[in-house]
Amino acid sequence: MPHRFLVKDIAFQAGLSTATVDRVLNGRMGVRGQTAVRVDAAVRELERQESNLARSGKTSVIDVVIEAPERFSSEVRTAFEREAGTFYPEMFRIRFQSAEVIAEDDFIKFLDRIRLRGSAGVVVKARDTVGIVNAVRKLVAAGIPVVTLVTDLPGSNRLAYTGMNNKAAGATAAFLIAQTIGNAGGRVLATLSSSNFHGEEQRVDGFRATMAKIAPHVLVTDISEGFGRDVATGELVGKALVREPDICAVYSAGGGNRSILQAFDHANRKCRVFVAHDLDADNRSLLAEERINYVLHHDLRLDVRTIYRHLMGRNHRTGTTDAALSQIVVVTPFNMTGGGEPT
């Protein structure tokens, strides 16, 4: 595999040992196909970072580590790249790590490597586990500021959280669904990618509390651990539809929406109202097709701008108040522009 980067840099980007990367690069035996794919992806990411650096002369390196489906992480990456040059003369180079599912131990290794290597700041979207919280605390103790994106790590001494007010988002979803269902009753399926994502848990908590208040006759069932992946999420939804014949609506806090709708189709069931999150490519298409009714949108570029401001401040105060929460915008099939952004 031709390359122009140091083995240690490829290993850092891929989250592998230098010995493993060396075996892949030199075509030695005993390398799993998945490992070779990771090395190839790491080289392409380094090429992308090098290209960005050449164009804009970024001088501060920040790390973005995200556990999320590609449809969301690609939106995040685009937002960081588009906003990176807006704070001239302070310029940023972005090192980006993402995967649909990152094992807790692997996530901790990523953060530990960043701590040992150094960084101007770290942005994470991670599960709220003891191990990851402790790894973030170590970063902060080493003088590296950490900002959480979309889903929080409240016990981690992070510098700030950026994203929407997740409980308010859940309450908004409850209001929209209750207005549609009215007095008919029924059951709503609330889907999380994982119950360990603090932000998604908050969304469903806000949803349940508000639904109990304004529509106590509507029941709520939740499922999780599909991690927003289409096949896994679709299977979980299919099983829920078998168990609960009165499910008639969906609040998708964790994604995989096309697969959720396919599960309804396969079960020959009607979804009366569907509320989702984020204007990614899938949701834009589903809105245009009028397969989903509402998307709770927040501007990722504004979130990223806020993150850059936090990191530029260099005050490194931990546990700061989150005054700059994103505005929640309710998008329907009828208030999108041609580009899929709310009007």
XYZ file of C-alpha atoms in Angstrom, residues 58-171:
114
model
C -3.994 25.620 10.186
C -1.725 25.789 13.202
C -3.816 24.456 16.124
C -4.571 20.754 15.999
C -7.817 19.557 17.561
C -9.102 15.998 17.724
C -12.683 14.980 17.024
C -13.649 11.480 18.188
C -17.199 10.399 17.400
C -19.175 7.200 17.807
C -22.044 7.563 15.358
C -23.370 6.234 12.052
C -21.580 7.555 8.974
C -24.624 9.597 7.920
C -24.194 11.739 11.061
C -20.409 11.739 11.435
C -20.013 12.914 7.829
C -22.269 15.894 8.621
C -20.106 16.674 11.653
C -16.903 16.409 9.638
C -18.263 18.770 6.980
C -19.272 21.292 9.631
C -15.797 21.271 11.212
C -14.054 21.655 7.870
C -16.291 24.496 6.707
C -15.930 26.434 9.941
C -12.215 25.803 10.508
C -11.073 28.865 8.595
C -13.573 31.374 9.953
C -11.488 32.435 12.962
C -8.442 33.731 11.080
C -5.700 34.410 12.117
C -6.208 31.483 14.509
C -6.365 28.448 12.260
C -7.266 24.836 13.008
C -6.208 21.462 11.719
C -8.697 18.676 12.441
C -7.787 15.062 13.238
C -10.999 13.093 12.847
C -11.771 9.651 14.273
C -15.202 8.098 13.811
C -16.924 4.726 13.624
C -20.494 3.495 13.887
C -19.614 1.534 17.025
C -16.462 2.023 19.088
C -15.883 -0.394 21.944
C -15.365 1.373 25.266
C -11.782 0.108 25.562
C -10.959 1.352 22.059
C -12.480 4.757 22.754
C -10.396 5.042 25.917
C -7.261 4.091 23.942
C -8.000 6.841 21.412
C -8.299 9.410 24.200
C -5.181 8.146 25.979
C -3.140 8.352 22.770
C -4.343 11.902 22.194
C -3.363 12.807 25.767
C 0.133 11.404 25.301
C 0.581 12.993 21.892
C -0.930 16.363 22.770
C -3.795 18.381 21.314
C -5.206 21.909 21.388
C -8.571 20.414 22.283
C -10.710 17.305 21.990
C -14.325 17.070 20.852
C -16.154 13.864 21.741
C -19.477 12.206 21.091
C -19.278 9.201 23.359
C -21.210 6.869 25.614
C -21.418 8.020 29.213
C -19.431 5.233 30.869
C -17.120 5.287 33.875
C -14.093 4.409 31.759
C -14.669 7.113 29.145
C -15.455 9.713 31.816
C -12.174 8.883 33.570
C -10.257 9.107 30.292
C -11.723 12.571 29.696
C -10.782 13.601 33.241
C -7.186 12.588 32.462
C -7.214 14.755 29.327
C -8.452 17.728 31.330
C -5.864 17.105 34.060
C -3.192 17.145 31.335
C -4.325 20.618 30.283
C -6.248 19.526 27.185
C -9.759 21.031 27.039
C -12.611 18.695 26.112
C -15.965 19.685 24.628
C -18.848 17.238 24.247
C -21.067 17.333 21.169
C -24.763 16.353 21.024
C -24.495 13.846 23.872
C -22.853 14.810 27.157
C -20.449 13.436 29.768
C -21.637 15.488 32.735
C -19.308 13.894 35.293
C -16.156 14.332 33.246
C -14.971 17.897 33.992
C -15.392 18.697 30.297
C -15.108 22.359 29.367
C -18.588 22.600 27.822
C -21.433 20.749 26.157
C -22.597 21.831 22.692
C -25.832 20.870 21.009
C -29.526 21.229 21.680
C -31.342 20.985 24.993
C -32.138 17.290 24.728
C -34.925 17.224 27.313
C -36.622 20.120 25.539
C -36.254 18.244 22.254
C -37.974 15.206 23.739
C -40.750 17.393 25.118
